[in-house]
mmCIF file of C-alpha atoms in Angstrom:
data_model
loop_
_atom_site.group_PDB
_atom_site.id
_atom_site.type_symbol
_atom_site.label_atom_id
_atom_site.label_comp_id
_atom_site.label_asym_id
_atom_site.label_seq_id
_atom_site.Cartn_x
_atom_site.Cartn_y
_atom_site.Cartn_z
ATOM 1 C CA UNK A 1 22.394 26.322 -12.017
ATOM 2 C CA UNK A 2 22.748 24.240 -9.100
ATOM 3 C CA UNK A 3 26.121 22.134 -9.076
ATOM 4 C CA UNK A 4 24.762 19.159 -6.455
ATOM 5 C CA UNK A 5 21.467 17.423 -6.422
ATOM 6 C CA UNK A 6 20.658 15.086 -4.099
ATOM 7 C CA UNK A 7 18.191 12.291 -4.898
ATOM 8 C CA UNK A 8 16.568 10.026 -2.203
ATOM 9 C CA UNK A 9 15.027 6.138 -3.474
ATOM 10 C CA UNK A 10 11.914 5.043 -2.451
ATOM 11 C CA UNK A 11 9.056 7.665 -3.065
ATOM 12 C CA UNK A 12 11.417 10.545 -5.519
ATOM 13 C CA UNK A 13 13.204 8.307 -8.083
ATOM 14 C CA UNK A 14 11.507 5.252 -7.575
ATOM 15 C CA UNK A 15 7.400 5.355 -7.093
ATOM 16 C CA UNK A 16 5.016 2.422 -7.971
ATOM 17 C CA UNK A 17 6.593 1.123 -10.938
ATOM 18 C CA UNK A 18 8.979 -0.388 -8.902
ATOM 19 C CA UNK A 19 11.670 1.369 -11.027
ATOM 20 C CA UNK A 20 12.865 4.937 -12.171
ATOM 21 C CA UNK A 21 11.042 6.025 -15.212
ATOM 22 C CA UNK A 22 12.707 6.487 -18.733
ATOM 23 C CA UNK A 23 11.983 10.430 -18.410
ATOM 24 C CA UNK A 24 13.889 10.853 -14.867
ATOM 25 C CA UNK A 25 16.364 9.181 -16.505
ATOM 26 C CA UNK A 26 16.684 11.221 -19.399
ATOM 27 C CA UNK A 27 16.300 14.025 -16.993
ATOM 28 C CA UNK A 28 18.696 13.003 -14.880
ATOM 29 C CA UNK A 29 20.994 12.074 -18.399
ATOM 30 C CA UNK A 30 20.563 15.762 -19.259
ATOM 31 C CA UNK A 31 21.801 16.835 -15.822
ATOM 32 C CA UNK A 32 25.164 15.201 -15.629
ATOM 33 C CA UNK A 33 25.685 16.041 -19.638
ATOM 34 C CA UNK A 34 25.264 20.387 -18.117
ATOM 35 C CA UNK A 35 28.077 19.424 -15.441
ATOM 36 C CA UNK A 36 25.325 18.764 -12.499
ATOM 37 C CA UNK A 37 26.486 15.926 -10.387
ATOM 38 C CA UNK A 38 23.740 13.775 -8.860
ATOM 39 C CA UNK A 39 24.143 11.929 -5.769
ATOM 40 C CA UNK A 40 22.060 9.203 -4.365
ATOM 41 C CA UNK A 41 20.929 9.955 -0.316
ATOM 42 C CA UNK A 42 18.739 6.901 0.474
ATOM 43 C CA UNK A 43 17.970 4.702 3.284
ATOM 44 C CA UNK A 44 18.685 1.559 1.195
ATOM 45 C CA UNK A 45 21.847 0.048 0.998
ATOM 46 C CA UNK A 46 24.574 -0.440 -1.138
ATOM 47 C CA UNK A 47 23.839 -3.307 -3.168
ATOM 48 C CA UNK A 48 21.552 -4.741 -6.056
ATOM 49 C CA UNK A 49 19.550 -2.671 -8.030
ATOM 50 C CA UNK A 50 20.298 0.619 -5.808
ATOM 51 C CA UNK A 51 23.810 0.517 -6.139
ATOM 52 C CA UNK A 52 23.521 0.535 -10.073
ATOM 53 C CA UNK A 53 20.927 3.754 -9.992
ATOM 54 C CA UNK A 54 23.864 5.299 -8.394
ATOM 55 C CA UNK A 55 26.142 4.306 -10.858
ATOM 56 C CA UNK A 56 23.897 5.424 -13.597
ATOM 57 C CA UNK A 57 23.263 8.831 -11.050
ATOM 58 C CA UNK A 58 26.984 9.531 -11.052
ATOM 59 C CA UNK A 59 29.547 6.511 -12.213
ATOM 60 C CA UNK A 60 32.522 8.812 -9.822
ATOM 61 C CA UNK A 61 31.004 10.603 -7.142
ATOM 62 C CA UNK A 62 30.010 10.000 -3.732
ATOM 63 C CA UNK A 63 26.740 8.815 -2.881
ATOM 64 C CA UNK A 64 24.686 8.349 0.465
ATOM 65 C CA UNK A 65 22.999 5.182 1.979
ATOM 66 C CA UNK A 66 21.838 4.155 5.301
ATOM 67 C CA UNK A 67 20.448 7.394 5.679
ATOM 68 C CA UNK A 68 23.781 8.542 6.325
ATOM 69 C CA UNK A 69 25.505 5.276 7.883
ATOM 70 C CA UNK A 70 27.534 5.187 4.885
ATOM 71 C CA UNK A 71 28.942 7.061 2.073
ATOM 72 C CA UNK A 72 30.324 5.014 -0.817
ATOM 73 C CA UNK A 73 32.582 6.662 -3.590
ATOM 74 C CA UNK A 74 31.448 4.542 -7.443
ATOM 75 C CA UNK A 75 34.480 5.376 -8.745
ATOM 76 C CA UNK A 76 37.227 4.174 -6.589
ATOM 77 C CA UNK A 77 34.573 2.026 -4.623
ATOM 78 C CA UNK A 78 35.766 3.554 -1.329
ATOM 79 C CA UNK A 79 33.216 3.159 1.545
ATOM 80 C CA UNK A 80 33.213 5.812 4.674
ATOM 81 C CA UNK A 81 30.974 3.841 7.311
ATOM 82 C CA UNK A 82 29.698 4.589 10.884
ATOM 83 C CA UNK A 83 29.317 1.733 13.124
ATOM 84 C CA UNK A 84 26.272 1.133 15.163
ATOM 85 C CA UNK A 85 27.456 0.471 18.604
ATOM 86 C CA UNK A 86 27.117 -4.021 19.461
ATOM 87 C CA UNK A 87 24.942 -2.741 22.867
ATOM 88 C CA UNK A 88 22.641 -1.015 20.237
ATOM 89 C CA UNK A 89 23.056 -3.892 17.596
ATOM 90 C CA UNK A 90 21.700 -6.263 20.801
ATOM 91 C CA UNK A 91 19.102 -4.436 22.401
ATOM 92 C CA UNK A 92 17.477 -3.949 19.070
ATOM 93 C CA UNK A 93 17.668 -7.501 18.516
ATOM 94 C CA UNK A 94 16.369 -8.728 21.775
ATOM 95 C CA UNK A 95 13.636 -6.138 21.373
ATOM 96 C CA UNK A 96 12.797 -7.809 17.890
ATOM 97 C CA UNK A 97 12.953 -10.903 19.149
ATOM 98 C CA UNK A 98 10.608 -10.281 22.804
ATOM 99 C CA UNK A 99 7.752 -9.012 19.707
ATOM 100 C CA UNK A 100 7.962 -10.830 16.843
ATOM 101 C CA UNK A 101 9.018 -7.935 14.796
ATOM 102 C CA UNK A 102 10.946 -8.484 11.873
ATOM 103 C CA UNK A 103 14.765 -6.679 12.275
ATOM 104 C CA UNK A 104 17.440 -6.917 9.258
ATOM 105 C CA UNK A 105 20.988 -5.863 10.278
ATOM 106 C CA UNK A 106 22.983 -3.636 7.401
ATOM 107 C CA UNK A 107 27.016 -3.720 6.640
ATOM 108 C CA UNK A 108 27.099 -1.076 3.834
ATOM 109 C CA UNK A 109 27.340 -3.177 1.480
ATOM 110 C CA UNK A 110 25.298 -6.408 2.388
ATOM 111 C CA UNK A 111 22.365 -7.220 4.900
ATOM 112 C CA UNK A 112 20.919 -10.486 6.932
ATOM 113 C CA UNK A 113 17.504 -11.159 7.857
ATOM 114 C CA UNK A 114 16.665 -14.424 9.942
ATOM 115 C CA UNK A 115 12.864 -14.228 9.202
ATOM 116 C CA UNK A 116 11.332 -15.860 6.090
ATOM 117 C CA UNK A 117 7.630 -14.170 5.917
ATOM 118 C CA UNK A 118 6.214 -12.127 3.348
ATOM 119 C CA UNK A 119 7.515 -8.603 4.458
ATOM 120 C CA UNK A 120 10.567 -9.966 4.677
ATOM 121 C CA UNK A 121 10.430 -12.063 0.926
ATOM 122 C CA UNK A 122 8.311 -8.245 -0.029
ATOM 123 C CA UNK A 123 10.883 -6.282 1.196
ATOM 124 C CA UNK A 124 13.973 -8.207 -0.805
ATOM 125 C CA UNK A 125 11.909 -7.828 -3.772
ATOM 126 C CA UNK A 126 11.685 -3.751 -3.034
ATOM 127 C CA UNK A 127 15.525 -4.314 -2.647
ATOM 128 C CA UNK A 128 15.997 -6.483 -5.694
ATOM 129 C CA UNK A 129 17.906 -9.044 -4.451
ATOM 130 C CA UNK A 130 16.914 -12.685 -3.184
ATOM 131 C CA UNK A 131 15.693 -13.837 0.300
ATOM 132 C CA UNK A 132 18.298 -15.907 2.169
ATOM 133 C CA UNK A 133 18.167 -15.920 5.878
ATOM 134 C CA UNK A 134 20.786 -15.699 7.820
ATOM 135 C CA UNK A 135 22.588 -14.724 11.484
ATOM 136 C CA UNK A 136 24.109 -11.061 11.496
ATOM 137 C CA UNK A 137 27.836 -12.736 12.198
ATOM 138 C CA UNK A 138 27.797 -13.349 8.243
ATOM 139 C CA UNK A 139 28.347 -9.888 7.687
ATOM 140 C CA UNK A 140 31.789 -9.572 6.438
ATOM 141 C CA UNK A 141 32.249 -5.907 7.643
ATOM 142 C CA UNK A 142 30.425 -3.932 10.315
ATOM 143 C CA UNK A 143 26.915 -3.124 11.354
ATOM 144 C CA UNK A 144 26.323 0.091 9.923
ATOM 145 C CA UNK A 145 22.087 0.458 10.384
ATOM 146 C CA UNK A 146 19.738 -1.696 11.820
ATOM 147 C CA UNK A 147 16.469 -1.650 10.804
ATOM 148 C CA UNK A 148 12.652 -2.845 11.746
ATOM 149 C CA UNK A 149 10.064 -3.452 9.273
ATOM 150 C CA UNK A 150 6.729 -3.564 10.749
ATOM 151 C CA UNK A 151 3.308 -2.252 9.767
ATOM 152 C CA UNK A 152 2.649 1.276 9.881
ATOM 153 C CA UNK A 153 0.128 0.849 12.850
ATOM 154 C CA UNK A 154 3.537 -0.590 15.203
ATOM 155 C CA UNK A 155 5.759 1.962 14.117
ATOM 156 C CA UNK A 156 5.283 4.251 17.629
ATOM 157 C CA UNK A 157 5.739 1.036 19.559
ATOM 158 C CA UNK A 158 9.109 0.745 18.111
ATOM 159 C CA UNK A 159 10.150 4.411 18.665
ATOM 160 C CA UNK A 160 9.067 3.939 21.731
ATOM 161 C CA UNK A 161 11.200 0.468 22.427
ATOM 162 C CA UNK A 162 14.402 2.241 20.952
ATOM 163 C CA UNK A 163 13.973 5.648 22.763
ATOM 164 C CA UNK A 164 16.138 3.976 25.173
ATOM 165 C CA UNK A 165 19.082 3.355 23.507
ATOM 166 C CA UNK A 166 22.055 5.703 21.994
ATOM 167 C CA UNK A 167 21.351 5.649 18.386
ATOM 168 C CA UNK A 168 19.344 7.913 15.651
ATOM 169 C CA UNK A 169 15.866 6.354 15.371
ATOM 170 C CA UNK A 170 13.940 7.724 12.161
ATOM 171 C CA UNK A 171 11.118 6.273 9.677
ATOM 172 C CA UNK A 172 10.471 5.687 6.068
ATOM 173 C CA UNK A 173 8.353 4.342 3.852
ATOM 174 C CA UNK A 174 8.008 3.083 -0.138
ATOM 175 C CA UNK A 175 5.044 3.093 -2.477
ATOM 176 C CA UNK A 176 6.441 -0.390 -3.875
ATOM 177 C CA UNK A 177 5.529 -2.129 -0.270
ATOM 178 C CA UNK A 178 2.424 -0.298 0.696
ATOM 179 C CA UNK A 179 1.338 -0.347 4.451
ATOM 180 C CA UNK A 180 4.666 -0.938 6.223
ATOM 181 C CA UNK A 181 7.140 0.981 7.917
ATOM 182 C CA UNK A 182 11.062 0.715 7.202
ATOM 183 C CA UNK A 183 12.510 1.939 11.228
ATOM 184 C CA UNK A 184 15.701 2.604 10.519
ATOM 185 C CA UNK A 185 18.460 2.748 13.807
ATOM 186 C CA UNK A 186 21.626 4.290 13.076
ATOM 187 C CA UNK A 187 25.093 5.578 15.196
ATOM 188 C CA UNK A 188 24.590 9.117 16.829
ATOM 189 C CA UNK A 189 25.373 12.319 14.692
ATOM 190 C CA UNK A 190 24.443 10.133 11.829
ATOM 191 C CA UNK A 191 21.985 11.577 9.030
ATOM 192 C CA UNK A 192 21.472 12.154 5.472
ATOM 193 C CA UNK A 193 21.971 16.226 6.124
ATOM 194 C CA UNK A 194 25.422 15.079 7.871
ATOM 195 C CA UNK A 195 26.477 13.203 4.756
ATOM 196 C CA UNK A 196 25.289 15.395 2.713
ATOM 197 C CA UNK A 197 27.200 18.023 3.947
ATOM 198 C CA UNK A 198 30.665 15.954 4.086
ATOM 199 C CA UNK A 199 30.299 15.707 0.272
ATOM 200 C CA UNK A 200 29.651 18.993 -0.255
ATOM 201 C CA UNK A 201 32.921 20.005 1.388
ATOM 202 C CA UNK A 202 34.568 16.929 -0.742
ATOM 203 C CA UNK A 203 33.521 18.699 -3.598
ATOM 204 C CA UNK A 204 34.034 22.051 -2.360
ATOM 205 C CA UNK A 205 30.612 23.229 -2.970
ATOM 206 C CA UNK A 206 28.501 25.303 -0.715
ATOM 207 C CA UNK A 207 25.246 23.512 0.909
ATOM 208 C CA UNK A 208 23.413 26.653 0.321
ATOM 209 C CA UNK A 209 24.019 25.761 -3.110
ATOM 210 C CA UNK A 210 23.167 21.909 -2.605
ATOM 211 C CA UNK A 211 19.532 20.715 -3.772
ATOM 212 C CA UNK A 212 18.128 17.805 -2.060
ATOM 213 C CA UNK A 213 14.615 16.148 -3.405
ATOM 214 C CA UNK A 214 12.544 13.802 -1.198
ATOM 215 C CA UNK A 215 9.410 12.586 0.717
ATOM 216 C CA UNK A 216 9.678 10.854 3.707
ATOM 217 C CA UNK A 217 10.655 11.481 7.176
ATOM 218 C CA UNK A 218 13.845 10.408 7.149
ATOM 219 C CA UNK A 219 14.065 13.393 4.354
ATOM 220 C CA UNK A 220 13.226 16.140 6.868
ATOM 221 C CA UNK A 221 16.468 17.002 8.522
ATOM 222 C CA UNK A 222 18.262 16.908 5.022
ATOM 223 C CA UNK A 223 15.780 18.866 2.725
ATOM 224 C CA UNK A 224 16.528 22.322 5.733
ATOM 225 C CA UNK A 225 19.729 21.657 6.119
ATOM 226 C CA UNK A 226 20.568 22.331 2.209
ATOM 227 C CA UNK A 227 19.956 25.462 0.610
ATOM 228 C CA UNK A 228 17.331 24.531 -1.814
ATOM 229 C CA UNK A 229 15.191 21.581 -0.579
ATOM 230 C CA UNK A 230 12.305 20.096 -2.583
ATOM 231 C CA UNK A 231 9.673 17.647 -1.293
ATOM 232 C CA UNK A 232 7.769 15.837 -3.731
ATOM 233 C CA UNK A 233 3.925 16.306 -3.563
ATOM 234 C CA UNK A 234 3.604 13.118 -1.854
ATOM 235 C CA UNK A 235 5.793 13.908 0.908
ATOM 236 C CA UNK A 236 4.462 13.830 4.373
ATOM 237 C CA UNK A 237 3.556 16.915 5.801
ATOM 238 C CA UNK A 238 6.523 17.589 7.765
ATOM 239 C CA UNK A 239 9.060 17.110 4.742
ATOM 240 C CA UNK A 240 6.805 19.548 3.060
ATOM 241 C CA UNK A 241 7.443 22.052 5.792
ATOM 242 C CA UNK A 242 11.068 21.570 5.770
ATOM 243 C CA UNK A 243 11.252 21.825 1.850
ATOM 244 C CA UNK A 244 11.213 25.422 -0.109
ATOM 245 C CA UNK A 245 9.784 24.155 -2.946
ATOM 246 C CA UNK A 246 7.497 21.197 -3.750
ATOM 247 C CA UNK A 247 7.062 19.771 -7.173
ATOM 248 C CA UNK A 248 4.595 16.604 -8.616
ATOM 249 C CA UNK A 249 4.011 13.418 -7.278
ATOM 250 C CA UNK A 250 6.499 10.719 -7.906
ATOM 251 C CA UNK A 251 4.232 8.290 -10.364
ATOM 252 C CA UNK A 252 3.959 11.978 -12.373
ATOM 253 C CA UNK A 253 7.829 12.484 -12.648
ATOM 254 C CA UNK A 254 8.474 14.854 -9.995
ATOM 255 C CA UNK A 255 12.171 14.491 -10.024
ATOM 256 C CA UNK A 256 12.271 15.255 -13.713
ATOM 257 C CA UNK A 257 10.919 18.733 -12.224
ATOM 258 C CA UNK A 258 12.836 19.182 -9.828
ATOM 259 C CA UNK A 259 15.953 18.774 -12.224
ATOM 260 C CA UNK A 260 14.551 21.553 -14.363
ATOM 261 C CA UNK A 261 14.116 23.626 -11.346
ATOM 262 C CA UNK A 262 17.884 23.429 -10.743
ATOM 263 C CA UNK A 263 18.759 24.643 -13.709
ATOM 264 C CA UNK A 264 16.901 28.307 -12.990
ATOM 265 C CA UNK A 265 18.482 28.523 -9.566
ATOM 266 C CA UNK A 266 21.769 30.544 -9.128
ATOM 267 C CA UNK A 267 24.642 29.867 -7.098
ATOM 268 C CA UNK A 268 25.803 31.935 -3.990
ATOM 269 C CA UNK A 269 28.016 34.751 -4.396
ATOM 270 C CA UNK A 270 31.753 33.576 -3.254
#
């Protein structure tokens, strides 16, 4: 039995119901009652409805968001962030701002958005929490991701705008907001496989003994860099490459199999 899974959001515990289903969270009930520990490792940040799945996940462990940007203990509410550099925080902006695209700017905790359209008002609703625009100098603690959400046909225009600039540039998307692209921008040497691994050695676990269960792209570097990654069946190709298993879509419960196949995989020898 695996001791660490890790779970990403959008697309492996949440799918179109907008919500985890009662059976992963029995699943995931039936995990933490064997001794598993399950950790959150999203893109998504630490607030509303997201922060409380990782509550529910693990009420005092160490969970990931901003695909790595920060790492955020529910127990003693510690947060470990990793600053996006202000020339990176500015270029994206004025980059935003010379196309109309719509940019959000991410303290670990909180976020600001200064458009009011509908991916914007769509993409609170994904996030759970109300629309209020506002200037990024709100922000009561630093700029830990900055992110673009465009349609999917823009995305390479964005990749290519940021190739530029000295930051991790990486993609994901959500069933709940079909048709749009979440690019997320984060500080060098940032990922979820990094933070991933820094709570393994918290924990003193192994990461060949470390599960991690996703879909997207910003899944790919995490699900090879653990011993035992899963992609869901409606992962994009790539994460399904990376992956060494692959188990049912997410609107069929594929976590809740995923969870059972932790509990037939055996640790490495010590």
């Amino acid at each position: 039995m695996l001791p660490l899974i890790c779970i990403d959001v959008d697309g492996t515990l949440v799918g179109s119901s907008h919500v985890p289903t009662e059976a992963v969270w029995h699943a995931a009930a039936a995990a933490t009652a064997r001794g598993q520990h399950l950790a959150l490792s999203t893109a998504r940040g630490a607030f509303g409805p997201t922060l409380e799945y990782a509550r529910r996940l693990d009420p005092d462990g160490w969970h990931v968001f901003h695909n790595g940007g920060a790492l955020l203990h529910t127990g003693s509410g510690e947060i470990r962030g990793s600053k996006v550099a202000d020339e990176v925080v500015s270029a994206a902006s004025d980059i935003a701002d010379a196309h109309g695209w719509l940019i959000e700017f991410y303290s670990a905790d909180d976020y600001t958005v200064e458009t009011e359209n509908k991916i914007a008002a769509d993409h609170a609703a994904l996030m759970g929490v109300p629309l209020v625009s506002r200037t990024r100098d709100t922000l009561q603690s630093e700029i830990v991701r900055v992110q673009f959400v465009v349609p999917i046909e823009i995305a390479t225009m964005v990749y290519a705008e940021m190739s530029a600039q000295d930051a991790v540039v990486v993609g994901a998307t959500s069933p709940v907001q079909p048709g749009v692209v979440f690019v997320s921008c984060t500080r060098p040497g940032v990922s979820k496989g990094a933070a991933i691994s820094r709570i393994a050695k918290e924990m003193s676990i192994s990461i060949d003994d470390v599960m991690m269960v996703g879909d997207g792209d910003n899944d790919i570097e995490a699900l090879g860099a653990v011993g035992h990654g899963v992609a869901m069946a409606n992962a994009v190709p790539d994460a399904k490459a990376a992956a060494s298993y692959e188990v049912a879509h997410v609107d069929a419960d594929g976590l809740v199999e995923a969870l059972e196949l932790s509990t037939t995989l055996a640790v490495t020898a010590t």
